[in-house]
Short mmCIF file of C-alpha atoms and ligand atoms in Angstrom, two decimals:
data_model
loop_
_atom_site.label_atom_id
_atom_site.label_comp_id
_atom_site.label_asym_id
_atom_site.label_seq_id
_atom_site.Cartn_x
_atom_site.Cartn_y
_atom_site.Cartn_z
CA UNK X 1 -2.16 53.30 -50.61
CA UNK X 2 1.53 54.67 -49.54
CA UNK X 3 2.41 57.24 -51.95
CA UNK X 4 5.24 56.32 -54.23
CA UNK X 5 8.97 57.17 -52.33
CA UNK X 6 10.72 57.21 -55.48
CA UNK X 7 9.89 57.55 -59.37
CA UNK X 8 8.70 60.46 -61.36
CA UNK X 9 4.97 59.27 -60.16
CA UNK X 10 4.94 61.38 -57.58
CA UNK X 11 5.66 64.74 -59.77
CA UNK X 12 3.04 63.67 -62.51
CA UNK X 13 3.64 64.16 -65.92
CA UNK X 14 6.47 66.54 -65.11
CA UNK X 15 8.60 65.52 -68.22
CA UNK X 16 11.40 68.75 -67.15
CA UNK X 17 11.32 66.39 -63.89
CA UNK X 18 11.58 63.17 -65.76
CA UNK X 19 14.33 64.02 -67.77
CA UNK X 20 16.29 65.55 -64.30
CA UNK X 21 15.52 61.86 -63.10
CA UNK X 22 17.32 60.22 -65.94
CA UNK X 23 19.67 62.41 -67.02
CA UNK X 24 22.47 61.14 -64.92
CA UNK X 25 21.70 57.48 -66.05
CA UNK X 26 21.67 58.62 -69.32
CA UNK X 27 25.19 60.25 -69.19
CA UNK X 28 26.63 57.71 -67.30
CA UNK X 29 25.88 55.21 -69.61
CA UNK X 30 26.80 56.74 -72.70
CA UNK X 31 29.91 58.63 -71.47
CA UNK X 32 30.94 56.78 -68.27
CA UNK X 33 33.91 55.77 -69.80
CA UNK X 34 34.87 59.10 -71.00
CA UNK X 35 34.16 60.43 -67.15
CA UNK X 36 36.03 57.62 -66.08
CA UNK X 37 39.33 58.60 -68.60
CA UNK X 38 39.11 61.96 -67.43
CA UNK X 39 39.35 61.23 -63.98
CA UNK X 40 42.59 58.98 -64.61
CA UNK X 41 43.94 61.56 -67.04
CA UNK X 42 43.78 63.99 -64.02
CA UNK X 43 45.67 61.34 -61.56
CA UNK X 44 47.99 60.17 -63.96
CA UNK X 45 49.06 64.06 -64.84
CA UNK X 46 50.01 64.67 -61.45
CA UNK X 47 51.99 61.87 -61.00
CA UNK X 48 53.21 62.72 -64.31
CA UNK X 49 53.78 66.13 -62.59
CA UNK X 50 55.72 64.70 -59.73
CA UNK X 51 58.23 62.75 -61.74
CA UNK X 52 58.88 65.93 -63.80
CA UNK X 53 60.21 67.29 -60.49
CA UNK X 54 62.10 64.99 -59.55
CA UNK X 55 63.63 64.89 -63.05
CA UNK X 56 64.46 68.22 -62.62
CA UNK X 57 65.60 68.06 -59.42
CA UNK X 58 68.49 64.98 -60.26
CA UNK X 59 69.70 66.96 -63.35
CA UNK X 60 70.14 69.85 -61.10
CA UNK X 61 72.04 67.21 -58.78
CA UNK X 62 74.41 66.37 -61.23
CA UNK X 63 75.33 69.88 -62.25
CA UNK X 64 76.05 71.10 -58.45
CA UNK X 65 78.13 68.52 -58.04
CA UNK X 66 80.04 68.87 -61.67
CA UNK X 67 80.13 72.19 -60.43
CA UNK X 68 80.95 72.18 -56.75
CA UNK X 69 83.37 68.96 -56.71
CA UNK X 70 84.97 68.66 -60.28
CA UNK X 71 85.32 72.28 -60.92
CA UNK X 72 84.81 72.38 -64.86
CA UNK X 73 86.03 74.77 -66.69
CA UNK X 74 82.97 76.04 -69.05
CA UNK X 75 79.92 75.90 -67.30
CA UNK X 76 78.71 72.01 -67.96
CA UNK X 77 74.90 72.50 -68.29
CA UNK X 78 74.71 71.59 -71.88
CA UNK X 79 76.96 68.03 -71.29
CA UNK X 80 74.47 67.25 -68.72
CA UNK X 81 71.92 67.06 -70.91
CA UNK X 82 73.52 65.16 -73.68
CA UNK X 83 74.84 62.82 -71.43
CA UNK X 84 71.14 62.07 -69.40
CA UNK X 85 70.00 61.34 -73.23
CA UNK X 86 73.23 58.33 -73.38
CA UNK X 87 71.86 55.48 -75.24
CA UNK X 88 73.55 52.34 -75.48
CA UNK X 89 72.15 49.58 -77.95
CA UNK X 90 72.06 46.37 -76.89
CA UNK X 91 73.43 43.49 -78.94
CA UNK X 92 71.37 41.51 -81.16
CA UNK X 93 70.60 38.46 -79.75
CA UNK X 94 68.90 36.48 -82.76
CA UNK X 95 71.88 33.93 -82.73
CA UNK X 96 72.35 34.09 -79.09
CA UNK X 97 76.00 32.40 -79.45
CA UNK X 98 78.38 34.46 -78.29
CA UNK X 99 75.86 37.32 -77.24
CA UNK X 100 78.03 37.49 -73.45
CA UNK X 101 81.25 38.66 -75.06
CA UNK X 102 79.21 41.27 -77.00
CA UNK X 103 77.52 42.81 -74.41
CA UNK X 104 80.47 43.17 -72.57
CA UNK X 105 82.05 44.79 -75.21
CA UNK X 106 79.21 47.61 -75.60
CA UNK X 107 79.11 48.00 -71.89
CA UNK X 108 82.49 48.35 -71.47
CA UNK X 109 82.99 51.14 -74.13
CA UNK X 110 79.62 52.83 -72.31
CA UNK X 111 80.93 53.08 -69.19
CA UNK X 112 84.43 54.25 -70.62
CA UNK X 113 82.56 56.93 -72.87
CA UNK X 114 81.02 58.01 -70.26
CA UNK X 115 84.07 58.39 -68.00
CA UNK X 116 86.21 59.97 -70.32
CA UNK X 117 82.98 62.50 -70.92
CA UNK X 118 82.86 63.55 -67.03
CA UNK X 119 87.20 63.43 -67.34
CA UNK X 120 86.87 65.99 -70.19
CA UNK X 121 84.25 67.91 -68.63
CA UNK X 122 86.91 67.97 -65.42
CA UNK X 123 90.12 67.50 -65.64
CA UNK X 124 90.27 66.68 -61.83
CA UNK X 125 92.11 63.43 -61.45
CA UNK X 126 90.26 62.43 -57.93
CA UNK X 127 89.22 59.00 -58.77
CA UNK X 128 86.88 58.94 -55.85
CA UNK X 129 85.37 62.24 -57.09
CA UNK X 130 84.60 61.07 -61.19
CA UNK X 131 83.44 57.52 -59.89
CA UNK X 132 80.66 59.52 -57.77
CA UNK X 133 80.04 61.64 -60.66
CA UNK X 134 79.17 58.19 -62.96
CA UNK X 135 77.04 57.60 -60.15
CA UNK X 136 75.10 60.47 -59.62
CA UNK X 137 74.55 60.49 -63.46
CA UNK X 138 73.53 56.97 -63.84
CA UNK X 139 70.31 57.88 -61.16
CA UNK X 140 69.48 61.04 -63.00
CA UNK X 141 69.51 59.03 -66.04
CA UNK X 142 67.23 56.68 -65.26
CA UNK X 143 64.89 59.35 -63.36
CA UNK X 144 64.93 60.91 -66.74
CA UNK X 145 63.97 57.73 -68.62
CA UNK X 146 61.39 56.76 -66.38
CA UNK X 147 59.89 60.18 -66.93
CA UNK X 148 59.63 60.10 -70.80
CA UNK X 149 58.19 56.97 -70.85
CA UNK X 150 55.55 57.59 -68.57
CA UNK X 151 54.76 60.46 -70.42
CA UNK X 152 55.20 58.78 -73.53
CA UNK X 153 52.02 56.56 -72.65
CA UNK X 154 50.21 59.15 -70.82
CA UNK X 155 50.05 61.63 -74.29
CA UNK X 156 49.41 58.41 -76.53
CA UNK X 157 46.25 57.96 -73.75
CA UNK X 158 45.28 61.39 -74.14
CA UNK X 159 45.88 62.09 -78.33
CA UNK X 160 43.99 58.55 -78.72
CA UNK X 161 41.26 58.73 -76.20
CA UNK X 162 42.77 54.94 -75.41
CA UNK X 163 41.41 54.55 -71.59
CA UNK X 164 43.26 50.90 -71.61
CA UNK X 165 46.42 52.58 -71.81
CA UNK X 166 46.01 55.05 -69.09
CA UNK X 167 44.15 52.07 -67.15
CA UNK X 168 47.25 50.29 -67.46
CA UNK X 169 49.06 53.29 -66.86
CA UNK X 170 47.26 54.48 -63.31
CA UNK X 171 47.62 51.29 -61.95
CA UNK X 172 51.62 50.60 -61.79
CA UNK X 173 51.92 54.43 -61.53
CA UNK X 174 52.93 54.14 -57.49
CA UNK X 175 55.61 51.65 -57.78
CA UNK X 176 57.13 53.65 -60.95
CA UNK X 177 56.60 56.58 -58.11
CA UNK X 178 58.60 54.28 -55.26
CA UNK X 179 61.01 53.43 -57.97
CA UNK X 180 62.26 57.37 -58.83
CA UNK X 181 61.61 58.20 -55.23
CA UNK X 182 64.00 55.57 -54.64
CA UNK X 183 66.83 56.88 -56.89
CA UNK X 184 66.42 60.44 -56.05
CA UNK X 185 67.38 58.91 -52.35
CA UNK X 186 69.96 57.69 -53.80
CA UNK X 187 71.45 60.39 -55.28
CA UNK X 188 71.19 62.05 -51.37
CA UNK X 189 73.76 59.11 -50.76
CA UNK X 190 75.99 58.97 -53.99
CA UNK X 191 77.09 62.50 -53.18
CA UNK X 192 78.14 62.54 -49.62
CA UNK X 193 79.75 59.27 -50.49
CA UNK X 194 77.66 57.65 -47.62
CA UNK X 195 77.72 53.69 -47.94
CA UNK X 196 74.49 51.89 -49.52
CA UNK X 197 72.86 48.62 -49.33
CA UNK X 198 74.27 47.29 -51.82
CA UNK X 199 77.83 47.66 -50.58
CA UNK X 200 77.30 45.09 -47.79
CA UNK X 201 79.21 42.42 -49.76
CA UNK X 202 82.72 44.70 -49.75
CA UNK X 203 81.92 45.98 -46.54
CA UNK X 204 82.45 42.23 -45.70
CA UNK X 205 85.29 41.20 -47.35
CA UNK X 206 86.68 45.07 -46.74
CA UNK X 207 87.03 43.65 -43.71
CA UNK X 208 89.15 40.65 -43.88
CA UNK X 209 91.47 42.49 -46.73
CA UNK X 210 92.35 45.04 -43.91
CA UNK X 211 96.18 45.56 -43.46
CA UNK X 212 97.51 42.76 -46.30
CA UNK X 213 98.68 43.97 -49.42
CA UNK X 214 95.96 44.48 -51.82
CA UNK X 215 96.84 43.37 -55.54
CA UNK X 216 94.98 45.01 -58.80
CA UNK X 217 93.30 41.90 -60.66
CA UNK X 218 90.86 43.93 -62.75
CA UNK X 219 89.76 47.31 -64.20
CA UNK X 220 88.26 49.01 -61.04
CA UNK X 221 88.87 45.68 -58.61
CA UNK X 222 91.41 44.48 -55.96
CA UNK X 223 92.58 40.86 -54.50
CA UNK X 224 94.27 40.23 -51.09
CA UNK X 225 95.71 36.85 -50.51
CA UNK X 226 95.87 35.71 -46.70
CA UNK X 227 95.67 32.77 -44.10
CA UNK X 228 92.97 30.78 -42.16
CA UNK X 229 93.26 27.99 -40.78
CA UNK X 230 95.69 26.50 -43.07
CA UNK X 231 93.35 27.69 -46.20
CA UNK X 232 94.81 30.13 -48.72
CA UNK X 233 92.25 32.72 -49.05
CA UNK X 234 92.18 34.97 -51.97
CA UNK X 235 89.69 37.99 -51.42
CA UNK X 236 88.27 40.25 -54.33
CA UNK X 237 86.24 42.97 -54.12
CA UNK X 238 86.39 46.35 -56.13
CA UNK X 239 88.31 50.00 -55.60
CA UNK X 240 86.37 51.80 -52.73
CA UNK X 241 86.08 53.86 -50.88
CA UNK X 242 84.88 55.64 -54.69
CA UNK X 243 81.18 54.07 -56.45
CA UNK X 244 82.61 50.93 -58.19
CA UNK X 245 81.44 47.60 -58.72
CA UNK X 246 84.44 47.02 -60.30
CA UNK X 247 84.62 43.61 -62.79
CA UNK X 248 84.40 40.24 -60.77
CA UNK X 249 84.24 38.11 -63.50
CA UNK X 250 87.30 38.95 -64.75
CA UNK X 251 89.26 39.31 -61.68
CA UNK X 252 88.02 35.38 -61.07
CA UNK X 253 88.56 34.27 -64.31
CA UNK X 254 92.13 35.79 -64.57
CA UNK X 255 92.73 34.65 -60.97
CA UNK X 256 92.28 30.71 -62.31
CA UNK X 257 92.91 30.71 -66.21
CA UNK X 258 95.63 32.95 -66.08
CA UNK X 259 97.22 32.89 -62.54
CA UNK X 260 96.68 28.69 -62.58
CA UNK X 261 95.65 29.18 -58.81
CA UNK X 262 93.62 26.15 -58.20
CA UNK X 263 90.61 26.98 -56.15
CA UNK X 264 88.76 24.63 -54.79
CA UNK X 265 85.44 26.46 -53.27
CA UNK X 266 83.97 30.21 -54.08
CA UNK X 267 81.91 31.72 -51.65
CA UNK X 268 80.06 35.12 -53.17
CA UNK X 269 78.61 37.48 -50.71
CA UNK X 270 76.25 40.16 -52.48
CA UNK X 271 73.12 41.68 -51.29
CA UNK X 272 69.58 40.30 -52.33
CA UNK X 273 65.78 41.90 -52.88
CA UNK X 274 64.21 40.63 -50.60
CA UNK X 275 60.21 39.98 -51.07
CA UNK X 276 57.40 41.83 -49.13
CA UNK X 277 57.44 40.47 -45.96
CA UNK X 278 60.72 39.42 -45.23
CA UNK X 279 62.79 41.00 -43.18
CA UNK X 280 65.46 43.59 -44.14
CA UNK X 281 69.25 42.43 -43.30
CA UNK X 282 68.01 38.73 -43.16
CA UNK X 283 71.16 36.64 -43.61
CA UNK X 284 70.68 33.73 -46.12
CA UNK X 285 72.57 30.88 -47.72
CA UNK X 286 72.85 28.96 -51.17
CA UNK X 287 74.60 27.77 -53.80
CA UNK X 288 74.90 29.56 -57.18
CA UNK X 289 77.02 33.21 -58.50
CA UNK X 290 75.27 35.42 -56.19
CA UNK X 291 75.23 38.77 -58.76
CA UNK X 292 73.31 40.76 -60.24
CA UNK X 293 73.69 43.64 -62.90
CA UNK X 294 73.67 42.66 -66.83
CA UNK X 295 74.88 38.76 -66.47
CA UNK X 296 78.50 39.57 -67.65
CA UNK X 297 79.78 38.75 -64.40
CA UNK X 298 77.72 35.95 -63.26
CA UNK X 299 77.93 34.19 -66.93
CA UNK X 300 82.08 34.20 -66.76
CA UNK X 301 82.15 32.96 -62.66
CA UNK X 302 79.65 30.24 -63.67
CA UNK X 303 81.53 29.31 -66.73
CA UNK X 304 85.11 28.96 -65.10
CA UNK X 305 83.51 27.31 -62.28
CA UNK X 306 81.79 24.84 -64.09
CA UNK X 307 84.80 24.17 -66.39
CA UNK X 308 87.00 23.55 -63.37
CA UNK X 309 84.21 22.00 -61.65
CA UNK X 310 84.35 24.10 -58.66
CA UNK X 311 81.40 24.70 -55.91
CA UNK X 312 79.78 28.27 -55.80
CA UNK X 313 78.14 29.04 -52.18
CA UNK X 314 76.03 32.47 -51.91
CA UNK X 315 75.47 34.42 -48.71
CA UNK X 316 73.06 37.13 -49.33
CA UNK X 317 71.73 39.84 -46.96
CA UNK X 318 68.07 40.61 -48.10
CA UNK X 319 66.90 44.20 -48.27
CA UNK X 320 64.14 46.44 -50.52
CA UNK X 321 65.03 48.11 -54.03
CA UNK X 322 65.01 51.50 -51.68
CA UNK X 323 67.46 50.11 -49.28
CA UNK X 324 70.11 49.06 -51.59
CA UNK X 325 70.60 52.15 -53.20
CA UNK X 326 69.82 54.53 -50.70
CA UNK X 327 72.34 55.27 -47.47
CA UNK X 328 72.90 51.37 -45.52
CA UNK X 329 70.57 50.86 -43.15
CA UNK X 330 71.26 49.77 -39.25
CA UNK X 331 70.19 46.39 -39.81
CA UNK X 332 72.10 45.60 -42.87
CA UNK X 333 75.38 47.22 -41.52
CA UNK X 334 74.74 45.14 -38.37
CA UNK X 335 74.68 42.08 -40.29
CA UNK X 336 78.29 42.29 -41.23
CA UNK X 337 79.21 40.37 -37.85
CA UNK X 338 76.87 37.43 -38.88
CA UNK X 339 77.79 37.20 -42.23
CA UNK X 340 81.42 37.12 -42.04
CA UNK X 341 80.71 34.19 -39.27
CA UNK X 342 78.94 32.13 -41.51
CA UNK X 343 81.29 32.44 -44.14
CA UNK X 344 84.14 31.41 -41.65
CA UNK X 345 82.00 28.52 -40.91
CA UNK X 346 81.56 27.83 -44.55
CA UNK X 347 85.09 27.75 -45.21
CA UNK X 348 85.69 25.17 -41.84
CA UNK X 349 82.84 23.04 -42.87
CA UNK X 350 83.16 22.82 -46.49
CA UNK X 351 86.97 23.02 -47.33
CA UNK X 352 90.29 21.02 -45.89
CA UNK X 353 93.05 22.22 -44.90
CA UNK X 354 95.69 23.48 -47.77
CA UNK X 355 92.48 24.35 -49.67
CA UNK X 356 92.46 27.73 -51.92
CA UNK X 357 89.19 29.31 -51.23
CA UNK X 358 87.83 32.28 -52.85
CA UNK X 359 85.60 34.85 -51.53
CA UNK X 360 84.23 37.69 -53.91
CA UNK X 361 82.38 40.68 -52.23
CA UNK X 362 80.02 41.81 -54.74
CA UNK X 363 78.19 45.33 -54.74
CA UNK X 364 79.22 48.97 -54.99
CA UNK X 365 82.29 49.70 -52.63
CA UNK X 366 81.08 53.50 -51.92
CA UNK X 367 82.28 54.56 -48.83
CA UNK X 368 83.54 51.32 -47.94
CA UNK X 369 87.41 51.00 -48.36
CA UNK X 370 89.73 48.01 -47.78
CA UNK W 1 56.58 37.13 -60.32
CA UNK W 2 58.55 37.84 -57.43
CA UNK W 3 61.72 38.64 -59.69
CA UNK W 4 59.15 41.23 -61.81
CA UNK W 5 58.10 42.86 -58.85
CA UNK W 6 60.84 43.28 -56.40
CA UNK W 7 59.70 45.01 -52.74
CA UNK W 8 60.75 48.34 -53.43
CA UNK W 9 60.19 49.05 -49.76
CA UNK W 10 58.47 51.22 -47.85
CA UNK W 11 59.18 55.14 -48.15
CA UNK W 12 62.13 56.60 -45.86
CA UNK W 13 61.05 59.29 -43.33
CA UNK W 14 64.38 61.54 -42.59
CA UNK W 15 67.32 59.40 -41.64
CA UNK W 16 70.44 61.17 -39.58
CA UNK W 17 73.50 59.16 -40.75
CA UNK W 18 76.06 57.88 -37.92
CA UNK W 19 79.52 56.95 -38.55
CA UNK W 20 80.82 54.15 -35.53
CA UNK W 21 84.27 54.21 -34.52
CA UNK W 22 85.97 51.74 -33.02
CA UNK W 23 89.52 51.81 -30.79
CA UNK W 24 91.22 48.53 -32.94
CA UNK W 25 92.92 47.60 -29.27
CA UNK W 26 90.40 47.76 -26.56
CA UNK W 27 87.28 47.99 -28.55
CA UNK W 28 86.14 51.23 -27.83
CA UNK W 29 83.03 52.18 -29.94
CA UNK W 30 81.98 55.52 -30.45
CA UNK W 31 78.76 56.85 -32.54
CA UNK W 32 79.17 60.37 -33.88
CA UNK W 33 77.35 61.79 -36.65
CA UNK W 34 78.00 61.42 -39.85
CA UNK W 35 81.29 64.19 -41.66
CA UNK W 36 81.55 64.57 -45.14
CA UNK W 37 84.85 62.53 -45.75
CA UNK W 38 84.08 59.79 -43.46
CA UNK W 39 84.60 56.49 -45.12
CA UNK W 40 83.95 52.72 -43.85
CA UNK W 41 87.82 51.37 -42.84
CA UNK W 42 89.15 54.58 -42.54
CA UNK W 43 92.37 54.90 -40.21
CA UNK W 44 92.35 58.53 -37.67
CA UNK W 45 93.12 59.35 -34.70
CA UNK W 46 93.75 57.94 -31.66
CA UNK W 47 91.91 56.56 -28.60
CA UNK W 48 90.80 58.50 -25.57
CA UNK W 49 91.22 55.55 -23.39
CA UNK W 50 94.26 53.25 -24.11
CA UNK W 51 95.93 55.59 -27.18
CA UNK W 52 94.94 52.68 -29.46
CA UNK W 53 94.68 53.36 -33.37
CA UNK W 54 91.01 53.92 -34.52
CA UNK W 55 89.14 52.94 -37.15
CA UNK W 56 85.44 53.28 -39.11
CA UNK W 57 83.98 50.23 -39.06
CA UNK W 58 80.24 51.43 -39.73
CA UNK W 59 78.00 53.69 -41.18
CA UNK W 60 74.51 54.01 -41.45
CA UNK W 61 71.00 55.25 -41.42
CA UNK W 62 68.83 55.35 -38.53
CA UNK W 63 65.02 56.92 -38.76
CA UNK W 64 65.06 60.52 -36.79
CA UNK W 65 62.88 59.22 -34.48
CA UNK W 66 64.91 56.37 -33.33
CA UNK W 67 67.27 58.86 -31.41
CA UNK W 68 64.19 61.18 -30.17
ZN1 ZN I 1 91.25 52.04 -27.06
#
């Protein structure tokens, strides 16, 4: 007979050897989940732990450059902080009626809060300067949000011994990591005033408003009117070369309700995330309002263009969350050629002569001027 | 689904940020790096070859070891 390989046989009635046997079955059974918690505890602390620095390091961001650029006169550590905890409460939107004009009207006193906060802070009057400032904030604002509520969950996991919440917790924990990673690159850009992703719609239209006369339509937003082929076109985009996205939906909706200029086709040029897989400064075209941000925008060029029942063509240049807010990339800057050919062709192919087209640049203008 | 979970893209390595230049009368492109100032459409100086006015028309990110 082959002696036994495995078992307690072998050792006889050995019980200290029995219970070494089964001990780890044992445990595992009745406190594999508690191992298990433990384990994620650890991994989501130091991702917990990474996210602190990078908190850190964006608050420390804004202050340099408070400091350094805007040259405050009491030292502005303590505004800082009050102004990374800015709330804003959204409308409510139980009788959704209505709700657009409302949420304009809290965004609008937000972002002119927090302007007059960084004005008061600095009395420097460099436009260019307090618009990067907003910037810079806005990142280390949301770095800072993203960082309480991760640790929000991760001490309700830990007080309650609730392994389903740091499950849940561990496993979108890297993109919430891409996510601030992303920001903090694009604070690296918002300071230096370098161009981003997202400002390959102006960068576009930038272009074509070059040498006209450029006309203020809206708060933070400019229109050029020029020639082609025997088409009026009127070209918006916002203020750059400083961090605006300026206000497109009122620059078109003044342009038409109160201006009376009858347009007959809008083409919107904006940048697009792209999906996994696709290729970044891919060049693509449909119909619609091609813009993103709250829906203030993109509800009031819809409704104007529906009420004057006018066609909306989109060219969008696909890139990555990271891209778009971080410094442009080669192959989106390099896509400026192509775009503004297609939207030449657009405007042979799909308008007549004598024809008022429109053509909004959507994005952030920083760095890019007109 | 795909507007949940956008592609947040893939980590940058360091990037060395150009600014291109370009003569507005022969064409003339020059890539220099990147001086805090620069702006896309800015106007400044003038061109070695034909005196032309020149202009910014791009700038950008490249990976460091593109140029390597
Ligand atoms: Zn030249």
């Amino acid at each position: 007979m082959l002696p036994m390989q495995l078992g307690p046989g072998q050792f006889g009635d050995n019980t200290l050897y029995l219970l070494l046997f089964y001990l780890p079955f044992l445990l595992f059974l009745f406190y594999g989940q508690r191992i298990q918690a433990f384990m994620i505890l650890g991994e989501v602390s130091r991702a917990l732990g990474k996210l602190k620095i990078m908190r850190e390091r964006s608050r420390k961001e804004v202050i340099d450059y408070l400091v350094n650029h805007l040259k405050p006169k009491s030292d502005p550590q303590e505004q800082v902080d009050q102004l990374l905890e800015y709330f804003t409460i959204m409308p409510v939107d139980l009788d959704p009626s209505g709700i657009v004009k409302k949420i304009e009207h809290v965004v609008t006193v937000r972002n002119d809060r927090i302007r007059s906060e960084i004005r008061r802070l600095a009395p420097e009057t460099d436009l260019v300067k307090v618009s990067t400032a907003e910037n810079i904030l806005e990142a280390a604002s949301s770095i800072n949000y993203i960082y309480k509520l991760v640790r929000h969950f991760y001490l309700l996991g830990k007080r309650t011994s609730n392994i389903y919440i740091l499950v849940q917790l561990q496993m979108i924990m890297p993109m919430i990591l891409q996510e601030a990673d992303a920001l903090v690159n694009a604070l690296e850009a918002f300071k230096l005033s370098q161009p981003i992703g997202d400002g390959i719609g102006p960068m576009v239209v930038g272009r074509m408003m070059l040498n006209h006369e450029k006309l203020d339509i809206s708060k933070d937003t400019v229109m050029v009117k020029t020639e082609y082929k025997d088409r009026s076109l009127y070209l918006i985009k916002a203020v750059g070369p400083g961090g605006n996205v300026g206000e497109p939906g009122n620059a078109v909706e003044r342009l038409i309700n109160e201006m009376g200029v009858k347009i007959n086709s809008v083409i919107m040029i904006d940048a697009a995330l792209k999906l996994e897989g696709e290729k970044t400064g891919e060049v693509a075209e449909g119909v619609g309002a091609a813009i993103g941000g709250i829906g203030v925008d993109r509800f009031k060029i819809e409704e104007v263009a529906t009420k004057m029942n006018i066609p909306l063509y989109a060219v969008v240049i696909k890139q990555s969350l990271i891209d778009a807010i971080s410094v442009m990339r080669k192959e989106i800057a390099e896509a400026a050629d192509k775009v503004t050919k297609i939207v030449y062709r657009l405007i042979e192919e799909k308008t007549q002569p004598h024809d008022n087209v429109l053509i909004v640049g959507v994005g952030n203008t920083l760095g890019v001027a007109q | 689904m795909a507007t949940m979970i956008p592609s947040i893209g893939e980590k940058r390595g360091k990037q060395i940020v150009y600014t291109i230049e370009e003569c507005m009368s022969c064409g003339e492109k020059k890539k220099r790096a990147f001086t805090l100032g620069d702006y896309v459409y800015k106007k400044g100086g003038q061109c070695n070859k034909c005196s032309g006015s020149i202009l910014i028309t791009m700038i950008y990110a490249e990976p460091m070891k593109a140029t390597q």
